[in-house]
Amino acid sequence: MSPDTMQAVRLHDYGGPEVLVAEQVPVPRPQSDQVLIRLVAAGVNPADAKMRAGYFKTFMPLSLPWIPGVEGAGIVEEVGETVTAFRKGQAVYGMMTGSYGEFAVALAANLQLKPAYLTFEQAAAVSMGGLTAWQAIETANLQPQQRVLIHGAAGGVGLFAVQFARLRGAEVIATASAKNVEFVRSLGAHEVMDYNAARFEAVVDKVDAVIDMVGGEVTERSWQTLKPGGILIYVVGRLTPEQQAPGLRATSSGPAPIEKLKDINALLEAKRITPVVGDIFPLAEAHQAHALIQTHHKPGRMILLTA
């Protein structure tokens, strides 16, 4: 039997990173189609920090107190009565609810068995970034020899976007900070630009697609790089009409359907893509992770060690 209580990080009101507190809370219990996971690692996403700060509270209010976290990796502790795909003791990863804790529940359909060669930290870095990048590449409908410009290529979504685009045979141009240029090149990008050294729109043109994980003025400048008929994929939120350029195609893009995690897992099993772990923090220091997430932290997905 799992314990009755666990350590988790919660917030009792919206605010800055300091509202995240580690405390004892009840262990969640799985419903009939759910799995209870004893977590080892959890991914820290920029969206977690936005939810904490209240950016979405007008249309997506939290039920407070709230445990952040939507992805993680760990060991199956208990399965619901209708679950047949998993059993106690298996190592799994995927999308789940409240992963900033020692335990979390997930729909069985949201999980995959962890490839044996991956660490739990690596597995926790896959789901949200991989699914979001997958959908962006699908929306762009990249074909062999087409050219794609990827902004924010060193981040948790961008690093997968580079790899998926390469698998499609596209020519990948990426932007990153100077310290991450070689890292992005190691992912397979054909050309990587230091966004502080030159204005990308002055040297890049006639791309078939732009995948934008940055927003702001980067979006505005990206229109100049598209060829006629090209498309801008906006991954950092909802693209408003005011952000669009007349006569050019653009669309917002979020995570792919959870069923695509099976396809991503197949690529991981075949070692055709590589997840990347960024900064690592113990669970009790989740507030420090949130304080750092909007700065130039290490490339890859930030991770909390929950075990």
mmCIF file of C-alpha atoms in Angstrom:
data_model
loop_
_atom_site.group_PDB
_atom_site.id
_atom_site.type_symbol
_atom_site.label_atom_id
_atom_site.label_comp_id
_atom_site.label_asym_id
_atom_site.label_seq_id
_atom_site.Cartn_x
_atom_site.Cartn_y
_atom_site.Cartn_z
ATOM 1 C CA MET A 1 0.000 0.000 0.000
ATOM 2 C CA SER A 2 1.144 3.522 -0.743
ATOM 3 C CA PRO A 3 1.414 5.942 2.191
ATOM 4 C CA ASP A 4 -1.459 8.232 3.107
ATOM 5 C CA THR A 5 0.561 11.456 2.833
ATOM 6 C CA MET A 6 3.411 12.726 0.690
ATOM 7 C CA GLN A 7 5.547 15.795 0.232
ATOM 8 C CA ALA A 8 4.363 18.055 -2.559
ATOM 9 C CA VAL A 9 4.807 21.641 -3.654
ATOM 10 C CA ARG A 10 1.608 23.680 -3.629
ATOM 11 C CA LEU A 11 0.458 27.254 -3.941
ATOM 12 C CA HIS A 12 -2.414 28.680 -1.918
ATOM 13 C CA ASP A 13 -2.742 31.888 -3.920
ATOM 14 C CA TYR A 14 -1.428 33.350 -7.157
ATOM 15 C CA GLY A 15 1.875 35.194 -7.044
ATOM 16 C CA GLY A 16 5.614 35.011 -7.587
ATOM 17 C CA PRO A 17 7.849 31.959 -7.125
ATOM 18 C CA GLU A 18 7.765 32.492 -3.365
ATOM 19 C CA VAL A 19 4.137 31.262 -3.174
ATOM 20 C CA LEU A 20 5.349 27.729 -3.909
ATOM 21 C CA VAL A 21 5.675 25.860 -0.615
ATOM 22 C CA ALA A 22 6.623 22.266 0.173
ATOM 23 C CA GLU A 23 4.192 20.605 2.568
ATOM 24 C CA GLN A 24 2.566 17.297 3.477
ATOM 25 C CA VAL A 25 -0.582 16.526 1.523
ATOM 26 C CA PRO A 26 -2.750 13.440 0.954
ATOM 27 C CA VAL A 27 -1.540 10.952 -1.637
ATOM 28 C CA PRO A 28 -3.954 10.988 -4.610
ATOM 29 C CA ARG A 29 -5.866 7.799 -5.335
ATOM 30 C CA PRO A 30 -6.269 6.495 -8.868
ATOM 31 C CA GLN A 31 -9.679 6.237 -10.499
ATOM 32 C CA SER A 32 -10.583 3.107 -12.473
ATOM 33 C CA ASP A 33 -8.732 4.268 -15.633
ATOM 34 C CA GLN A 34 -5.797 5.875 -13.846
ATOM 35 C CA VAL A 35 -2.349 4.918 -12.615
ATOM 36 C CA LEU A 36 -0.716 6.072 -9.380
ATOM 37 C CA ILE A 37 2.969 6.795 -9.968
ATOM 38 C CA ARG A 38 5.723 7.066 -7.382
ATOM 39 C CA LEU A 39 7.563 9.890 -9.101
ATOM 40 C CA VAL A 40 11.301 10.191 -9.500
ATOM 41 C CA ALA A 41 11.436 13.334 -11.661
ATOM 42 C CA ALA A 42 9.050 16.000 -12.926
ATOM 43 C CA GLY A 43 9.373 18.457 -15.797
ATOM 44 C CA VAL A 44 9.133 22.187 -15.079
ATOM 45 C CA ASN A 45 7.367 24.040 -17.885
ATOM 46 C CA PRO A 46 7.049 27.773 -18.554
ATOM 47 C CA ALA A 47 3.274 27.240 -18.493
ATOM 48 C CA ASP A 48 3.557 26.090 -14.860
ATOM 49 C CA ALA A 49 4.987 29.488 -13.938
ATOM 50 C CA LYS A 50 2.301 31.329 -15.910
ATOM 51 C CA MET A 51 -0.438 29.363 -14.151
ATOM 52 C CA ARG A 52 1.177 30.128 -10.778
ATOM 53 C CA ALA A 53 1.354 33.839 -11.603
ATOM 54 C CA GLY A 54 -2.332 33.948 -12.573
ATOM 55 C CA TYR A 55 -1.898 34.744 -16.266
ATOM 56 C CA PHE A 56 -4.722 32.364 -17.165
ATOM 57 C CA LYS A 57 -6.991 32.788 -14.140
ATOM 58 C CA THR A 58 -9.748 34.655 -15.992
ATOM 59 C CA PHE A 59 -10.480 31.714 -18.289
ATOM 60 C CA MET A 60 -8.677 28.821 -16.530
ATOM 61 C CA PRO A 61 -8.920 29.450 -12.770
ATOM 62 C CA LEU A 62 -7.064 27.095 -10.461
ATOM 63 C CA SER A 63 -8.723 25.149 -7.679
ATOM 64 C CA LEU A 64 -6.554 26.301 -4.786
ATOM 65 C CA PRO A 65 -4.481 24.998 -3.109
ATOM 66 C CA TRP A 66 -2.950 23.635 -6.314
ATOM 67 C CA ILE A 67 -0.029 21.313 -7.081
ATOM 68 C CA PRO A 68 1.697 22.335 -10.352
ATOM 69 C CA GLY A 69 3.213 19.977 -12.885
ATOM 70 C CA VAL A 70 1.880 18.202 -15.952
ATOM 71 C CA GLU A 71 4.633 15.698 -16.803
ATOM 72 C CA GLY A 72 6.935 13.329 -15.023
ATOM 73 C CA ALA A 73 8.511 9.893 -14.772
ATOM 74 C CA GLY A 74 8.545 7.241 -12.086
ATOM 75 C CA ILE A 75 7.427 3.786 -10.979
ATOM 76 C CA VAL A 76 3.879 2.447 -11.140
ATOM 77 C CA GLU A 77 2.616 2.137 -7.567
ATOM 78 C CA GLU A 78 -1.016 1.197 -8.155
ATOM 79 C CA VAL A 79 -3.391 0.793 -11.107
ATOM 80 C CA GLY A 80 -7.114 1.397 -11.426
ATOM 81 C CA GLU A 81 -9.438 -1.554 -11.816
ATOM 82 C CA THR A 82 -9.850 -1.177 -15.588
ATOM 83 C CA VAL A 83 -6.153 -0.599 -16.366
ATOM 84 C CA THR A 84 -4.513 -3.524 -18.168
ATOM 85 C CA ALA A 85 -1.599 -1.826 -19.979
ATOM 86 C CA PHE A 86 0.528 -1.310 -16.848
ATOM 87 C CA ARG A 87 1.363 -3.115 -13.645
ATOM 88 C CA LYS A 88 2.991 -2.206 -10.363
ATOM 89 C CA GLY A 89 6.758 -1.778 -10.552
ATOM 90 C CA GLN A 90 7.010 -0.685 -14.194
ATOM 91 C CA ALA A 91 8.964 2.454 -15.084
ATOM 92 C CA VAL A 92 6.754 4.921 -16.962
ATOM 93 C CA TYR A 93 6.610 8.540 -18.086
ATOM 94 C CA GLY A 94 4.020 10.851 -19.566
ATOM 95 C CA MET A 95 1.419 13.517 -18.921
ATOM 96 C CA MET A 96 -0.156 13.649 -15.477
ATOM 97 C CA THR A 97 -1.761 15.885 -12.881
ATOM 98 C CA GLY A 98 0.211 17.545 -10.083
ATOM 99 C CA SER A 99 3.683 16.157 -10.765
ATOM 100 C CA TYR A 100 5.412 18.471 -8.255
ATOM 101 C CA GLY A 101 5.085 15.758 -5.613
ATOM 102 C CA GLU A 102 6.253 12.339 -4.538
ATOM 103 C CA PHE A 103 3.177 10.746 -6.134
ATOM 104 C CA ALA A 104 0.866 11.699 -8.989
ATOM 105 C CA VAL A 105 -2.011 10.152 -10.904
ATOM 106 C CA ALA A 106 -2.248 9.849 -14.668
ATOM 107 C CA LEU A 107 -4.693 8.401 -17.132
ATOM 108 C CA ALA A 108 -3.254 5.119 -18.351
ATOM 109 C CA ALA A 109 -3.707 6.411 -21.912
ATOM 110 C CA ASN A 110 -1.323 9.293 -21.106
ATOM 111 C CA LEU A 111 1.640 7.065 -20.235
ATOM 112 C CA GLN A 112 4.382 5.148 -22.003
ATOM 113 C CA LEU A 113 6.868 2.621 -20.701
ATOM 114 C CA LYS A 114 10.217 4.313 -20.160
ATOM 115 C CA PRO A 115 12.909 3.140 -22.594
ATOM 116 C CA ALA A 116 15.411 1.239 -20.481
ATOM 117 C CA TYR A 117 18.398 3.340 -21.530
ATOM 118 C CA LEU A 118 16.806 6.641 -20.509
ATOM 119 C CA THR A 119 17.219 8.036 -17.020
ATOM 120 C CA PHE A 120 14.072 9.123 -15.199
ATOM 121 C CA GLU A 121 15.243 12.721 -15.569
ATOM 122 C CA GLN A 122 15.492 12.318 -19.349
ATOM 123 C CA ALA A 123 12.089 10.640 -19.534
ATOM 124 C CA ALA A 124 10.503 13.461 -17.512
ATOM 125 C CA ALA A 125 11.836 15.891 -20.125
ATOM 126 C CA VAL A 126 9.963 14.314 -23.050
ATOM 127 C CA SER A 127 6.191 14.621 -22.964
ATOM 128 C CA MET A 128 5.196 18.283 -23.110
ATOM 129 C CA GLY A 129 8.130 19.419 -25.232
ATOM 130 C CA GLY A 130 7.890 16.450 -27.545
ATOM 131 C CA LEU A 131 4.141 16.692 -28.088
ATOM 132 C CA THR A 132 4.262 20.458 -28.643
ATOM 133 C CA ALA A 133 7.111 20.187 -31.136
ATOM 134 C CA TRP A 134 5.393 17.279 -32.896
ATOM 135 C CA GLN A 135 2.251 19.338 -33.443
ATOM 136 C CA ALA A 136 4.219 22.343 -34.704
ATOM 137 C CA ILE A 137 6.014 20.214 -37.289
ATOM 138 C CA GLU A 138 2.762 18.514 -38.291
ATOM 139 C CA THR A 139 1.044 21.884 -38.691
ATOM 140 C CA ALA A 140 3.916 23.155 -40.843
ATOM 141 C CA ASN A 141 3.580 19.971 -42.930
ATOM 142 C CA LEU A 142 7.313 20.037 -43.587
ATOM 143 C CA GLN A 143 8.506 18.123 -46.616
ATOM 144 C CA PRO A 144 12.011 16.959 -47.606
ATOM 145 C CA GLN A 145 14.260 19.813 -48.747
ATOM 146 C CA GLN A 146 11.949 22.508 -47.402
ATOM 147 C CA ARG A 147 13.527 25.179 -45.211
ATOM 148 C CA VAL A 148 12.352 25.913 -41.669
ATOM 149 C CA LEU A 149 13.436 28.640 -39.251
ATOM 150 C CA ILE A 150 13.136 27.603 -35.593
ATOM 151 C CA HIS A 151 13.299 30.229 -32.838
ATOM 152 C CA GLY A 152 14.093 29.182 -29.267
ATOM 153 C CA ALA A 153 15.778 26.044 -30.545
ATOM 154 C CA ALA A 154 17.637 25.282 -27.289
ATOM 155 C CA GLY A 155 14.479 25.140 -25.176
ATOM 156 C CA GLY A 156 12.393 22.181 -24.114
ATOM 157 C CA VAL A 157 10.174 22.421 -27.224
ATOM 158 C CA GLY A 158 12.706 23.784 -29.694
ATOM 159 C CA LEU A 159 15.220 20.987 -29.247
ATOM 160 C CA PHE A 160 12.584 18.448 -30.292
ATOM 161 C CA ALA A 161 11.390 20.651 -33.165
ATOM 162 C CA VAL A 162 14.919 20.673 -34.596
ATOM 163 C CA GLN A 163 15.157 16.893 -34.374
ATOM 164 C CA PHE A 164 11.691 16.218 -35.824
ATOM 165 C CA ALA A 165 12.321 18.622 -38.703
ATOM 166 C CA ARG A 166 15.571 16.851 -39.526
ATOM 167 C CA LEU A 167 13.805 13.481 -39.499
ATOM 168 C CA ARG A 168 11.469 14.878 -42.163
ATOM 169 C CA GLY A 169 14.429 15.812 -44.328
ATOM 170 C CA ALA A 170 13.996 19.568 -43.925
ATOM 171 C CA GLU A 171 16.806 22.105 -43.898
ATOM 172 C CA VAL A 172 16.859 23.538 -40.388
ATOM 173 C CA ILE A 173 17.920 27.102 -39.589
ATOM 174 C CA ALA A 174 17.800 27.929 -35.885
ATOM 175 C CA THR A 175 18.319 30.871 -33.560
ATOM 176 C CA ALA A 176 19.853 30.581 -30.096
ATOM 177 C CA SER A 177 22.052 32.495 -27.663
ATOM 178 C CA ALA A 178 25.794 32.397 -28.277
ATOM 179 C CA LYS A 179 26.386 29.867 -25.495
ATOM 180 C CA ASN A 180 23.845 27.465 -27.027
ATOM 181 C CA VAL A 181 24.881 27.646 -30.687
ATOM 182 C CA GLU A 182 27.028 24.510 -30.590
ATOM 183 C CA PHE A 183 24.391 22.642 -28.592
ATOM 184 C CA VAL A 184 21.699 23.365 -31.192
ATOM 185 C CA ARG A 185 24.097 22.430 -33.976
ATOM 186 C CA SER A 186 24.658 19.082 -32.227
ATOM 187 C CA LEU A 187 20.913 18.410 -32.506
ATOM 188 C CA GLY A 188 21.237 18.473 -36.280
ATOM 189 C CA ALA A 189 20.489 22.064 -37.267
ATOM 190 C CA HIS A 190 22.183 22.974 -40.548
ATOM 191 C CA GLU A 191 22.677 26.610 -39.558
ATOM 192 C CA VAL A 192 22.513 28.191 -36.099
ATOM 193 C CA MET A 193 22.493 31.944 -35.574
ATOM 194 C CA ASP A 194 23.389 33.826 -32.405
ATOM 195 C CA TYR A 195 20.366 36.100 -32.126
ATOM 196 C CA ASN A 196 22.457 38.789 -30.417
ATOM 197 C CA ALA A 197 25.151 38.836 -33.115
ATOM 198 C CA ALA A 198 22.952 39.526 -36.136
ATOM 199 C CA ARG A 199 19.374 40.202 -37.084
ATOM 200 C CA PHE A 200 18.135 36.914 -38.488
ATOM 201 C CA GLU A 201 15.779 38.589 -40.979
ATOM 202 C CA ALA A 202 18.763 40.288 -42.623
ATOM 203 C CA VAL A 203 20.365 36.977 -43.599
ATOM 204 C CA VAL A 204 17.482 34.463 -43.730
ATOM 205 C CA ASP A 205 14.780 34.538 -46.368
ATOM 206 C CA LYS A 206 12.490 32.323 -48.414
ATOM 207 C CA VAL A 207 11.845 29.774 -45.704
ATOM 208 C CA ASP A 208 8.803 27.540 -46.004
ATOM 209 C CA ALA A 209 7.948 27.738 -42.311
ATOM 210 C CA VAL A 210 8.847 29.578 -39.128
ATOM 211 C CA ILE A 211 8.322 27.851 -35.773
ATOM 212 C CA ASP A 212 8.231 30.570 -33.150
ATOM 213 C CA MET A 213 8.839 29.688 -29.487
ATOM 214 C CA VAL A 214 9.799 33.265 -28.556
ATOM 215 C CA GLY A 215 7.089 35.732 -29.593
ATOM 216 C CA GLY A 216 7.155 39.514 -29.299
ATOM 217 C CA GLU A 217 9.304 41.340 -31.815
ATOM 218 C CA VAL A 218 10.728 38.030 -33.020
ATOM 219 C CA THR A 219 7.303 37.244 -34.460
ATOM 220 C CA GLU A 220 7.084 40.613 -36.188
ATOM 221 C CA ARG A 221 10.541 40.240 -37.720
ATOM 222 C CA SER A 222 9.894 36.669 -38.832
ATOM 223 C CA TRP A 223 7.366 37.653 -41.504
ATOM 224 C CA GLN A 224 10.229 38.948 -43.629
ATOM 225 C CA THR A 225 11.840 35.515 -43.785
ATOM 226 C CA LEU A 226 8.858 33.635 -45.236
ATOM 227 C CA LYS A 227 8.491 32.792 -48.891
ATOM 228 C CA PRO A 228 5.131 33.287 -50.611
ATOM 229 C CA GLY A 229 2.813 30.598 -49.332
ATOM 230 C CA GLY A 230 4.950 29.966 -46.254
ATOM 231 C CA ILE A 231 3.501 29.637 -42.760
ATOM 232 C CA LEU A 232 4.367 30.898 -39.271
ATOM 233 C CA ILE A 233 3.611 28.482 -36.424
ATOM 234 C CA TYR A 234 3.154 30.381 -33.139
ATOM 235 C CA VAL A 235 3.834 28.131 -30.130
ATOM 236 C CA VAL A 236 3.963 30.637 -27.265
ATOM 237 C CA GLY A 237 0.245 31.330 -26.946
ATOM 238 C CA ARG A 238 -2.697 32.510 -28.971
ATOM 239 C CA LEU A 239 -1.787 34.507 -32.074
ATOM 240 C CA THR A 240 -3.974 37.613 -32.281
ATOM 241 C CA PRO A 241 -5.049 39.235 -35.578
ATOM 242 C CA GLU A 242 -2.862 42.239 -34.739
ATOM 243 C CA GLN A 243 0.233 40.011 -34.691
ATOM 244 C CA GLN A 244 -0.381 38.651 -38.168
ATOM 245 C CA ALA A 245 0.814 40.012 -41.501
ATOM 246 C CA PRO A 246 -1.582 40.559 -44.410
ATOM 247 C CA GLY A 247 -1.348 37.900 -47.083
ATOM 248 C CA LEU A 248 0.781 35.489 -45.027
ATOM 249 C CA ARG A 249 -0.376 32.342 -43.275
ATOM 250 C CA ALA A 250 -0.062 31.921 -39.539
ATOM 251 C CA THR A 251 -1.558 29.745 -36.847
ATOM 252 C CA SER A 252 -1.193 29.043 -33.150
ATOM 253 C CA SER A 253 -0.115 25.557 -32.170
ATOM 254 C CA GLY A 254 -0.278 23.593 -28.926
ATOM 255 C CA PRO A 255 0.520 20.023 -27.902
ATOM 256 C CA ALA A 256 -0.346 17.148 -30.222
ATOM 257 C CA PRO A 257 -2.995 14.617 -29.151
ATOM 258 C CA ILE A 258 -1.675 12.357 -26.420
ATOM 259 C CA GLU A 259 -1.816 9.389 -28.812
ATOM 260 C CA LYS A 260 1.260 10.839 -30.548
ATOM 261 C CA LEU A 261 3.344 10.134 -27.444
ATOM 262 C CA LYS A 262 3.419 6.516 -28.628
ATOM 263 C CA ASP A 263 5.072 7.640 -31.883
ATOM 264 C CA ILE A 264 7.551 9.772 -29.967
ATOM 265 C CA ASN A 265 8.322 6.827 -27.699
ATOM 266 C CA ALA A 266 9.045 4.671 -30.753
ATOM 267 C CA LEU A 267 11.610 7.239 -31.906
ATOM 268 C CA LEU A 268 13.156 7.217 -28.431
ATOM 269 C CA GLU A 269 13.316 3.420 -28.410
ATOM 270 C CA ALA A 270 15.063 3.535 -31.802
ATOM 271 C CA LYS A 271 17.428 6.243 -30.469
ATOM 272 C CA ARG A 272 16.475 8.551 -33.330
ATOM 273 C CA ILE A 273 15.783 11.507 -31.008
ATOM 274 C CA THR A 274 17.375 12.602 -27.744
ATOM 275 C CA PRO A 275 15.713 14.347 -24.783
ATOM 276 C CA VAL A 276 17.847 16.920 -22.994
ATOM 277 C CA VAL A 277 17.827 17.690 -19.272
ATOM 278 C CA GLY A 278 18.576 21.242 -18.205
ATOM 279 C CA ASP A 279 18.903 22.548 -14.644
ATOM 280 C CA ILE A 280 17.948 20.092 -11.882
ATOM 281 C CA PHE A 281 16.462 21.067 -8.513
ATOM 282 C CA PRO A 282 15.229 19.097 -5.495
ATOM 283 C CA LEU A 283 11.470 19.217 -5.015
ATOM 284 C CA ALA A 284 11.662 21.624 -2.074
ATOM 285 C CA GLU A 285 13.453 24.167 -4.302
ATOM 286 C CA ALA A 286 10.705 24.387 -6.910
ATOM 287 C CA HIS A 287 10.460 28.110 -6.184
ATOM 288 C CA GLN A 288 14.070 28.527 -7.328
ATOM 289 C CA ALA A 289 13.302 26.650 -10.537
ATOM 290 C CA HIS A 290 10.393 29.022 -11.206
ATOM 291 C CA ALA A 291 12.576 32.037 -10.491
ATOM 292 C CA LEU A 292 15.071 30.794 -13.061
ATOM 293 C CA ILE A 293 12.720 29.570 -15.774
ATOM 294 C CA GLN A 294 12.290 32.956 -17.438
ATOM 295 C CA THR A 295 16.030 33.602 -17.595
ATOM 296 C CA HIS A 296 18.773 32.117 -19.770
ATOM 297 C CA HIS A 297 19.034 28.809 -17.948
ATOM 298 C CA LYS A 298 20.681 25.692 -19.321
ATOM 299 C CA PRO A 299 19.291 24.301 -22.581
ATOM 300 C CA GLY A 300 16.719 21.539 -22.311
ATOM 301 C CA ARG A 301 13.900 20.882 -19.877
ATOM 302 C CA MET A 302 14.277 21.957 -16.245
ATOM 303 C CA ILE A 303 13.677 19.045 -13.854
ATOM 304 C CA LEU A 304 12.574 18.582 -10.251
ATOM 305 C CA LEU A 305 13.813 15.500 -8.404
ATOM 306 C CA THR A 306 10.733 14.260 -6.591
ATOM 307 C CA ALA A 307 12.120 11.094 -4.976
#
